[in-house]
PDB file of C-alpha atoms in Angstrom:
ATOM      1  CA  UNK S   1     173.540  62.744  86.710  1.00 77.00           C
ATOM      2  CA  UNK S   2     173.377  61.330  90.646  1.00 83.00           C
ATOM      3  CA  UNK S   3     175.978  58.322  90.901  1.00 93.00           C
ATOM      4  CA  UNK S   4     176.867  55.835  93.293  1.00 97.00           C
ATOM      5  CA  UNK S   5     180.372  56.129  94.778  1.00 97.00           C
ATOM      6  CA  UNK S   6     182.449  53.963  96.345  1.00 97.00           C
ATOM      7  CA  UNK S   7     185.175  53.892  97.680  1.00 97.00           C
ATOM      8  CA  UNK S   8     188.854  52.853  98.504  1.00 97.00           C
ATOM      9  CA  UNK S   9     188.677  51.716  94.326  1.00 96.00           C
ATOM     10  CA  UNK S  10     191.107  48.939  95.524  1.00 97.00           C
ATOM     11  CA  UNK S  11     191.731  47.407  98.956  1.00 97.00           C
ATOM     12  CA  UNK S  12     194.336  44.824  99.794  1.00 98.00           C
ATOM     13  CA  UNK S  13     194.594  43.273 103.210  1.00 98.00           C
ATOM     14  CA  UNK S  14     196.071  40.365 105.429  1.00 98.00           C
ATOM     15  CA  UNK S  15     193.958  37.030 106.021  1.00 97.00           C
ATOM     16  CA  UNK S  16     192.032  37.157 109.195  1.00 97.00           C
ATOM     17  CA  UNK S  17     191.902  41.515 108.767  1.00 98.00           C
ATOM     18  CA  UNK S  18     188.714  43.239 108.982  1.00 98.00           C
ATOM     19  CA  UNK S  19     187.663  45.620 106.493  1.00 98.00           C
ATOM     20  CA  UNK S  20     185.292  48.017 105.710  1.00 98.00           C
ATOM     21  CA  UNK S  21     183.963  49.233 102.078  1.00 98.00           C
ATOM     22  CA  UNK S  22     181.941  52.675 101.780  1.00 98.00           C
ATOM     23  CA  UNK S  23     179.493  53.525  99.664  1.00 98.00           C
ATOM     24  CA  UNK S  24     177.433  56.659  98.774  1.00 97.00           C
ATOM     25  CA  UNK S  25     174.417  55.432  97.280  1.00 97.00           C
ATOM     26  CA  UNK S  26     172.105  57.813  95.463  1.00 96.00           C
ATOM     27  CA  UNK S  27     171.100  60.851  97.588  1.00 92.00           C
ATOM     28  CA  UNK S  28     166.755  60.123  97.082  1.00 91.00           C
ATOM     29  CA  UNK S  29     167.263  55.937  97.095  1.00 94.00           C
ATOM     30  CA  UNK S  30     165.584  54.111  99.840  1.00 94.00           C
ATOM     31  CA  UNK S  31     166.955  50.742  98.820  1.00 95.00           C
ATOM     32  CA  UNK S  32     170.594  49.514  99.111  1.00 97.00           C
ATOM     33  CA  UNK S  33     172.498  46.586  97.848  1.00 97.00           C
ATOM     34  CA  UNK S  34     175.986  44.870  98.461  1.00 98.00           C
ATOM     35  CA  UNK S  35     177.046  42.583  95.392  1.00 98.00           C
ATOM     36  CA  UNK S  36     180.201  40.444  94.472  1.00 97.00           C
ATOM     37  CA  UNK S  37     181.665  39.285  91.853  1.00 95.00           C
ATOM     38  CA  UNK S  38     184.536  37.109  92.195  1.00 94.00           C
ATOM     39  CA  UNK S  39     186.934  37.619  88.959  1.00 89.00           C
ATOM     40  CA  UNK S  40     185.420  35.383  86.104  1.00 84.00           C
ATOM     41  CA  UNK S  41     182.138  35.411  87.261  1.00 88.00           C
ATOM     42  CA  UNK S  42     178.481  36.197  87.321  1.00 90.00           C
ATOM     43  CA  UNK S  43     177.683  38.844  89.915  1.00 95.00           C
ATOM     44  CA  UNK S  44     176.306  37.429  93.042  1.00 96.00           C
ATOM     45  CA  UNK S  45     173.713  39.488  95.478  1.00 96.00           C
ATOM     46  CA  UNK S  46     174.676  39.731  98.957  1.00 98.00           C
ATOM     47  CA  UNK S  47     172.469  41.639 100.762  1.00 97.00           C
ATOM     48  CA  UNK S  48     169.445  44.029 100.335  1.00 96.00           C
ATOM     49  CA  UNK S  49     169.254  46.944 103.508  1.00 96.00           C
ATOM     50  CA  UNK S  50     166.011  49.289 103.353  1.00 94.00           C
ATOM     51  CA  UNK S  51     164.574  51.632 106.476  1.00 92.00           C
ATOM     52  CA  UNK S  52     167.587  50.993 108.544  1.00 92.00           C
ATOM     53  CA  UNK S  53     167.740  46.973 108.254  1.00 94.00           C
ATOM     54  CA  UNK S  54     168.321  43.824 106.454  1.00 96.00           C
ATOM     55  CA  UNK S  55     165.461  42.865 104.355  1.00 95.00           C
ATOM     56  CA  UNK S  56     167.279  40.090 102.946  1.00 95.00           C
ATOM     57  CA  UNK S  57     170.547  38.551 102.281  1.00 96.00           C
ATOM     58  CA  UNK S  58     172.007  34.991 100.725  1.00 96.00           C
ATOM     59  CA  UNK S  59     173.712  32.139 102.339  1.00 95.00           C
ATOM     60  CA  UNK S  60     176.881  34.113 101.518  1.00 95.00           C
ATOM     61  CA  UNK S  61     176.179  37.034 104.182  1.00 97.00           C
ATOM     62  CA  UNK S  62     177.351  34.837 106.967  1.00 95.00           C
ATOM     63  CA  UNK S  63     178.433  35.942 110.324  1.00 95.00           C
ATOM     64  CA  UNK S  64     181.171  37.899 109.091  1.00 96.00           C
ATOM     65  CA  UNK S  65     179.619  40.337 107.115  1.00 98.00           C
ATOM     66  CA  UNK S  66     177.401  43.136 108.427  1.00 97.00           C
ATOM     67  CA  UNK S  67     175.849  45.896 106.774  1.00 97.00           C
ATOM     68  CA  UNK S  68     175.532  49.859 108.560  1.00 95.00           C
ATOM     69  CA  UNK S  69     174.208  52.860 107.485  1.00 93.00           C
ATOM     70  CA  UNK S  70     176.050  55.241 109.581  1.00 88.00           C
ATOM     71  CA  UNK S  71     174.603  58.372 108.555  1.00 88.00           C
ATOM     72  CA  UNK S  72     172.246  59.729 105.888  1.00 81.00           C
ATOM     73  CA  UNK S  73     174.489  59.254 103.356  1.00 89.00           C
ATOM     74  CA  UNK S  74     177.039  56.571 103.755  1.00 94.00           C
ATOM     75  CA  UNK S  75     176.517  52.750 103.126  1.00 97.00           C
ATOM     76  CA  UNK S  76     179.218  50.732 104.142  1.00 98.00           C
ATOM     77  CA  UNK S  77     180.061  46.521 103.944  1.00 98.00           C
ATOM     78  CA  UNK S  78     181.858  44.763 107.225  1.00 98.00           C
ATOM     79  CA  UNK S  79     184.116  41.656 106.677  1.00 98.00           C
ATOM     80  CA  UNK S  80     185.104  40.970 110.013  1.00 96.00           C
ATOM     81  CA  UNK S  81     187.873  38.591 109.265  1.00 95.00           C
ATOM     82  CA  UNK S  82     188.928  38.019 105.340  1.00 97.00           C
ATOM     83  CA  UNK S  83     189.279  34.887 104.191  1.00 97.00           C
ATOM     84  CA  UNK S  84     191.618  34.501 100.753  1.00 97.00           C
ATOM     85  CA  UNK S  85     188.143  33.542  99.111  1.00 96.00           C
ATOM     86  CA  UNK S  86     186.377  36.593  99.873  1.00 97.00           C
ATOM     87  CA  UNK S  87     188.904  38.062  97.564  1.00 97.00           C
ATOM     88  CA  UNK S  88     186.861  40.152  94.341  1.00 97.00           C
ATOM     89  CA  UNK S  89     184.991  42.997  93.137  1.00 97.00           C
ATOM     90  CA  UNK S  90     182.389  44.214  95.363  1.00 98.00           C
ATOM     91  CA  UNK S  91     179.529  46.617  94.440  1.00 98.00           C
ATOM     92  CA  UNK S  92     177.259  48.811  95.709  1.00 98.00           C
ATOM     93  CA  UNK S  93     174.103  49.359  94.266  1.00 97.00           C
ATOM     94  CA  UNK S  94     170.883  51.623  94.471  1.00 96.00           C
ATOM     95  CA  UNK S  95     167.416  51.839  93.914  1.00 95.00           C
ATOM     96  CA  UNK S  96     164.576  54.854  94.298  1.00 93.00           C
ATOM     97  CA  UNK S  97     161.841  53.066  96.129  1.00 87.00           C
ATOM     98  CA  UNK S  98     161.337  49.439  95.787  1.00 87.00           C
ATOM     99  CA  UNK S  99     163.667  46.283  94.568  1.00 83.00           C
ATOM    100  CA  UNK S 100     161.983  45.882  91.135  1.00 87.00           C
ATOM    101  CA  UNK S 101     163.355  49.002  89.655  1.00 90.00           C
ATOM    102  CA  UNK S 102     166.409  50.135  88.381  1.00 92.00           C
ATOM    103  CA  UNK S 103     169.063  49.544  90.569  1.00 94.00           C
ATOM    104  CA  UNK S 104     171.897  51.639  89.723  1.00 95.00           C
ATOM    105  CA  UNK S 105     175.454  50.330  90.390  1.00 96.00           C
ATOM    106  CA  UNK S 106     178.944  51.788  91.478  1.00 97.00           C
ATOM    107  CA  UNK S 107     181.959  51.264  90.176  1.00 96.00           C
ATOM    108  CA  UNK S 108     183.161  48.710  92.667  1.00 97.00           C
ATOM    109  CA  UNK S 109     185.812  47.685  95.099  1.00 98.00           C
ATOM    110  CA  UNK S 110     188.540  45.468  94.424  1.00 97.00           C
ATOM    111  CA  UNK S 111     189.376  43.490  97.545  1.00 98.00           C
ATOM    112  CA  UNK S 112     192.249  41.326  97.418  1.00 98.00           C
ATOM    113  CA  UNK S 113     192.637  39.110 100.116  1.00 98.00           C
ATOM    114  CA  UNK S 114     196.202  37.999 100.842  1.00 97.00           C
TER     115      UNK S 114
ATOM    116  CA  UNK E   1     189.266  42.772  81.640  1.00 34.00           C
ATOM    117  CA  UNK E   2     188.784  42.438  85.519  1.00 34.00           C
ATOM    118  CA  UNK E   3     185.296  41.865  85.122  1.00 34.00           C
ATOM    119  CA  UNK E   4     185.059  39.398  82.072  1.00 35.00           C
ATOM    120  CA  UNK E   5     185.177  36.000  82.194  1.00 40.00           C
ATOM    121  CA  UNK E   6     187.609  33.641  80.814  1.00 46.00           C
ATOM    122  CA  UNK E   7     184.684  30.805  79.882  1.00 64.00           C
ATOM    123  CA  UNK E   8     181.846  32.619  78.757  1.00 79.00           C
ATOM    124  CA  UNK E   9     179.278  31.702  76.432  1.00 90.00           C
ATOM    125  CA  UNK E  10     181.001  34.148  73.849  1.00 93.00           C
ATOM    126  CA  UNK E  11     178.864  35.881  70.925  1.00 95.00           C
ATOM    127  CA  UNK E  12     180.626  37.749  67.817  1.00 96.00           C
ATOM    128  CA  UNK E  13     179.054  40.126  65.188  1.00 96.00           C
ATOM    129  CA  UNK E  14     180.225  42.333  62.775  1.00 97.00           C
ATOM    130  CA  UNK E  15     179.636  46.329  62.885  1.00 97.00           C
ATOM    131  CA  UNK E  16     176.232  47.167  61.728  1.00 97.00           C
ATOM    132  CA  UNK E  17     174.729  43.937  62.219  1.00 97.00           C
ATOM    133  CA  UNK E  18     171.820  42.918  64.783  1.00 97.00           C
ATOM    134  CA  UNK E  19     172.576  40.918  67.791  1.00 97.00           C
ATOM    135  CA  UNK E  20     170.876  38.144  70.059  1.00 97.00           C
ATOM    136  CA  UNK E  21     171.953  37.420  73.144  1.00 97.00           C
ATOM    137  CA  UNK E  22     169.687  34.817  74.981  1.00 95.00           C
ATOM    138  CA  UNK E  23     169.397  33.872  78.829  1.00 94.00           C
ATOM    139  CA  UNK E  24     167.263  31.261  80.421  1.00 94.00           C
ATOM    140  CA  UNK E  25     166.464  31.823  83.772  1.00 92.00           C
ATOM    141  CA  UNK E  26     165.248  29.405  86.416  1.00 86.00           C
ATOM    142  CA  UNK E  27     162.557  31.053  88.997  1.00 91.00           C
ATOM    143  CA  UNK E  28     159.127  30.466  87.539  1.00 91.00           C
ATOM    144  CA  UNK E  29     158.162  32.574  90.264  1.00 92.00           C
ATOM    145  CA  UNK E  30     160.149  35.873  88.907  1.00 94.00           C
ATOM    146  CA  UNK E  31     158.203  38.268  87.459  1.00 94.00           C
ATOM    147  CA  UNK E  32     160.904  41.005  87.112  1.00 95.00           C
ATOM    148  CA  UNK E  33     163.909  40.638  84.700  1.00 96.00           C
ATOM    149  CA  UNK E  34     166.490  43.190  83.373  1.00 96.00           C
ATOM    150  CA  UNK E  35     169.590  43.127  81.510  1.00 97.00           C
ATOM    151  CA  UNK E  36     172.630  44.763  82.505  1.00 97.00           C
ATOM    152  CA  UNK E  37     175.674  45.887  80.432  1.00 97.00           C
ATOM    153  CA  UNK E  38     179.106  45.700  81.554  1.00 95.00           C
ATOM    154  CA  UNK E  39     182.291  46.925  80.805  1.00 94.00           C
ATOM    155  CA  UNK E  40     185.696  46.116  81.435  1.00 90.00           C
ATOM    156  CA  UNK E  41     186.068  47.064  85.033  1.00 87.00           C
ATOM    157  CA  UNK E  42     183.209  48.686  85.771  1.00 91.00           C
ATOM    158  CA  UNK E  43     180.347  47.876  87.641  1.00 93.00           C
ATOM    159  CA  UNK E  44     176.832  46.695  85.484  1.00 95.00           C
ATOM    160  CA  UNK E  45     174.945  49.212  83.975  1.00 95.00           C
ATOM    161  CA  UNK E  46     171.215  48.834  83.469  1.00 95.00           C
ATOM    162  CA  UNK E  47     169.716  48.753  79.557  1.00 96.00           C
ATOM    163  CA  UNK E  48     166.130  47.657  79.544  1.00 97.00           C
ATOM    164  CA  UNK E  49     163.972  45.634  82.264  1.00 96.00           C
ATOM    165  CA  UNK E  50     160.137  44.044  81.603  1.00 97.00           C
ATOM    166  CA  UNK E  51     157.660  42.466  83.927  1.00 95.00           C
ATOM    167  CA  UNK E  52     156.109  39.056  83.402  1.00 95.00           C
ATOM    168  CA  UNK E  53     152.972  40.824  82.365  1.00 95.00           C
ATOM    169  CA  UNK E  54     154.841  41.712  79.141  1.00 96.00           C
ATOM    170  CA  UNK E  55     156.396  39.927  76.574  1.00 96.00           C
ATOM    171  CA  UNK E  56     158.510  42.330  74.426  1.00 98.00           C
ATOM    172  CA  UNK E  57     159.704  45.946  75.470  1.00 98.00           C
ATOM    173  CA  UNK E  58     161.889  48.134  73.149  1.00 97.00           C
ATOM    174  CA  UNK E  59     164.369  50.718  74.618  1.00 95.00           C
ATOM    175  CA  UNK E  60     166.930  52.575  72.042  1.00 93.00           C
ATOM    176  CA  UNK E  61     168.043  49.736  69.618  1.00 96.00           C
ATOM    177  CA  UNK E  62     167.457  47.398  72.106  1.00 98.00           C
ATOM    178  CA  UNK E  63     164.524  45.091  72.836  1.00 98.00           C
ATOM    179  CA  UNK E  64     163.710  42.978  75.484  1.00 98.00           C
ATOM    180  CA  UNK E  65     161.631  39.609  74.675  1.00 97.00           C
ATOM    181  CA  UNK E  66     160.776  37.437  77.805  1.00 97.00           C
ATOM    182  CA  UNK E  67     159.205  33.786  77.117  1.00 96.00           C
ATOM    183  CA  UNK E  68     157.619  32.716  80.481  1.00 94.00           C
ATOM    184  CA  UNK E  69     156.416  29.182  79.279  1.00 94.00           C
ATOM    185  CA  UNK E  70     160.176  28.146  78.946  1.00 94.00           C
ATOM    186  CA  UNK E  71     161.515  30.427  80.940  1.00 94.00           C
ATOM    187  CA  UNK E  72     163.873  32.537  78.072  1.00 95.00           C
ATOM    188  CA  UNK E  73     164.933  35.809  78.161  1.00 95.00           C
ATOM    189  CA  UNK E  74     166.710  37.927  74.961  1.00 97.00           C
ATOM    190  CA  UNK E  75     168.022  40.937  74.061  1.00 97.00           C
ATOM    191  CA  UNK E  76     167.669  42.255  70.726  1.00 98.00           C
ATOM    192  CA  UNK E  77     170.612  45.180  69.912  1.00 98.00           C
ATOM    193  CA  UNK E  78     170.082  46.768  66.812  1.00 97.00           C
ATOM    194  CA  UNK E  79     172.888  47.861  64.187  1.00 97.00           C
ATOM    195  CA  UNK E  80     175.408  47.043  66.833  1.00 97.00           C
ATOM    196  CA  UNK E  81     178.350  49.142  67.418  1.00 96.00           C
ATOM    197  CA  UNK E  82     181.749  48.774  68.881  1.00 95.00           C
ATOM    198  CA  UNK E  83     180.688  50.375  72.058  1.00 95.00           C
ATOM    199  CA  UNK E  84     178.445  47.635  72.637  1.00 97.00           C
ATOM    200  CA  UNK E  85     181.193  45.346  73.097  1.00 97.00           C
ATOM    201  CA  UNK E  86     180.677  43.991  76.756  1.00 96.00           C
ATOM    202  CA  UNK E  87     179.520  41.169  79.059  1.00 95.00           C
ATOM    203  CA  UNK E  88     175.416  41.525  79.571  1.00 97.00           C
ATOM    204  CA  UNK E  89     173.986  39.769  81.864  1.00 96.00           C
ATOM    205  CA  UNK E  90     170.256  38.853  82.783  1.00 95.00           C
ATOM    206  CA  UNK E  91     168.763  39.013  86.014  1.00 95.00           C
ATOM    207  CA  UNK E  92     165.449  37.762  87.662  1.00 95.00           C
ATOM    208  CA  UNK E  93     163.788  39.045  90.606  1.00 93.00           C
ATOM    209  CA  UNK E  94     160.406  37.545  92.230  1.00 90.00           C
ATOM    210  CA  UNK E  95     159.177  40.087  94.428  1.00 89.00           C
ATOM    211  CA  UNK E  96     161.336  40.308  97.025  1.00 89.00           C
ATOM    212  CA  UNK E  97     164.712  41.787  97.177  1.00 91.00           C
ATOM    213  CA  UNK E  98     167.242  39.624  95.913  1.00 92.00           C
ATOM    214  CA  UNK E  99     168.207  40.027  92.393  1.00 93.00           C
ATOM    215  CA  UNK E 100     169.695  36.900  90.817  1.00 94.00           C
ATOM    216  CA  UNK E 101     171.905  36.764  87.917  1.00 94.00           C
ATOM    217  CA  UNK E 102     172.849  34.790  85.074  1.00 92.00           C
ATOM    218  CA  UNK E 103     176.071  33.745  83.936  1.00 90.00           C
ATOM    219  CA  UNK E 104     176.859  36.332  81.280  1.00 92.00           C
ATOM    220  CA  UNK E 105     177.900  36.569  77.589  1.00 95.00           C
ATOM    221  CA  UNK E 106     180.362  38.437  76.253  1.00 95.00           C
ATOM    222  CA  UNK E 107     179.954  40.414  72.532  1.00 97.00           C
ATOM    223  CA  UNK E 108     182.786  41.028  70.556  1.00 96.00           C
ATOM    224  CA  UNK E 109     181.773  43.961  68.167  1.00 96.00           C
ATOM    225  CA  UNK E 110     184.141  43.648  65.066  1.00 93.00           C
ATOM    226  CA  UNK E 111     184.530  46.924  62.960  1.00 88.00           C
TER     227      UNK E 111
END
């Protein structure tokens, strides 16, 4: 069965360092997602990407993230300089063809902000 | 677990037994809503979804009932089992393409 991959599993970094987190989304989606979930907590939406832009993101997405589809296949999530609090789990997530549909989910990133 | 919380609204049943676990969401304007499963480090897995045109849905032991005149959501799991030991969350969506959700609950399946 397709899955969504991402990848490094864990990712630990200096204050003020940029980093990127990849994702493979399903080969046939259309619709791509960045979530967090800081440890403890409800999952939080970040950002929503579909034909090659943003088509929507919360008042967390500030300035220092940025979403890019590089290629056909990879999906990746730009911090441009970590704070400690944008330490957690990140996920990628999927959907076929519109935002009310499954949305299948990877098995996250770790990001640990030091 | 990474992913479970240390304060959540915490339900317990026993092996065999039926469980409720209810949300209440806040968007009268949703009219999308799905529960997700998830497990200790792992990212959430979907289970069953309904649209507001709906008000029950049944999946595979589970059933979905949504109440849109106060807002309440449930999940209905069927002769629970000790793999169904998790956090589930709901999660609204009105039409666009943020999906919001709720806080969580964990189950505790005793054997």
């Amino acid at each position: 069965e397709p899955e969504v991959t991402q990848t490094p599993s864990h990712q630990v970094t200096q204050m003020g360092q940029e980093v990127i987190l990849h994702c493979v989304p399903i080969s046939n989606h259309l619709y791509f997602y960045w979530y967090r979930q800081i440890l403890g907590q409800k999952v939080e939406f970040l950002v929503s990407f579909y034909n090659n832009e943003i088509s929507e993101k919360s008042e967390i997405f500030d300035d220092q993230f940025s979403v890019e589809r590089p290629d056909g296949s990879n999906f990746t999530l730009k911090i441009r300089s970590t704070k400690l609090e944008d330490s957690a789990m990140y996920f990628c997530a999927s959907s076929r063809v519109t935002a009310q549909e499954t949305q299948y989910f990877g098995p996250g990133t770790r990001l640990l902000v030091l | 677990g990474e992913s479970v919380g240390l304060h959540l609204p915490t339900l317990s049943v026993q092996e065999g037994d039926n469980s409720i676990i209810n949300c209440a969401y806040s968007n009268s304007a949703s009219d999308y809503f799905i529960w997700y499963k998830q497990e200790s480090g792992k990212g959430p897995q979907f289970i069953i979804d309904i649209r507001s045109n709906m008000d029950k849905r049944q999946g595979q032991r589970v059933t979905v009932l949504l109440n849109k005149t106060v807002k309440h959501l449930s999940l209905q799991i069927a002769a629970t089992q000790p793999g169904d030991s998790a956090v589930y969350f709901c999660a609204e969506n009105d039409g666009g393409f943020k999906t919001i959700f709720g806080a969580g609950t964990r189950l505790f399946v005793k054997a």
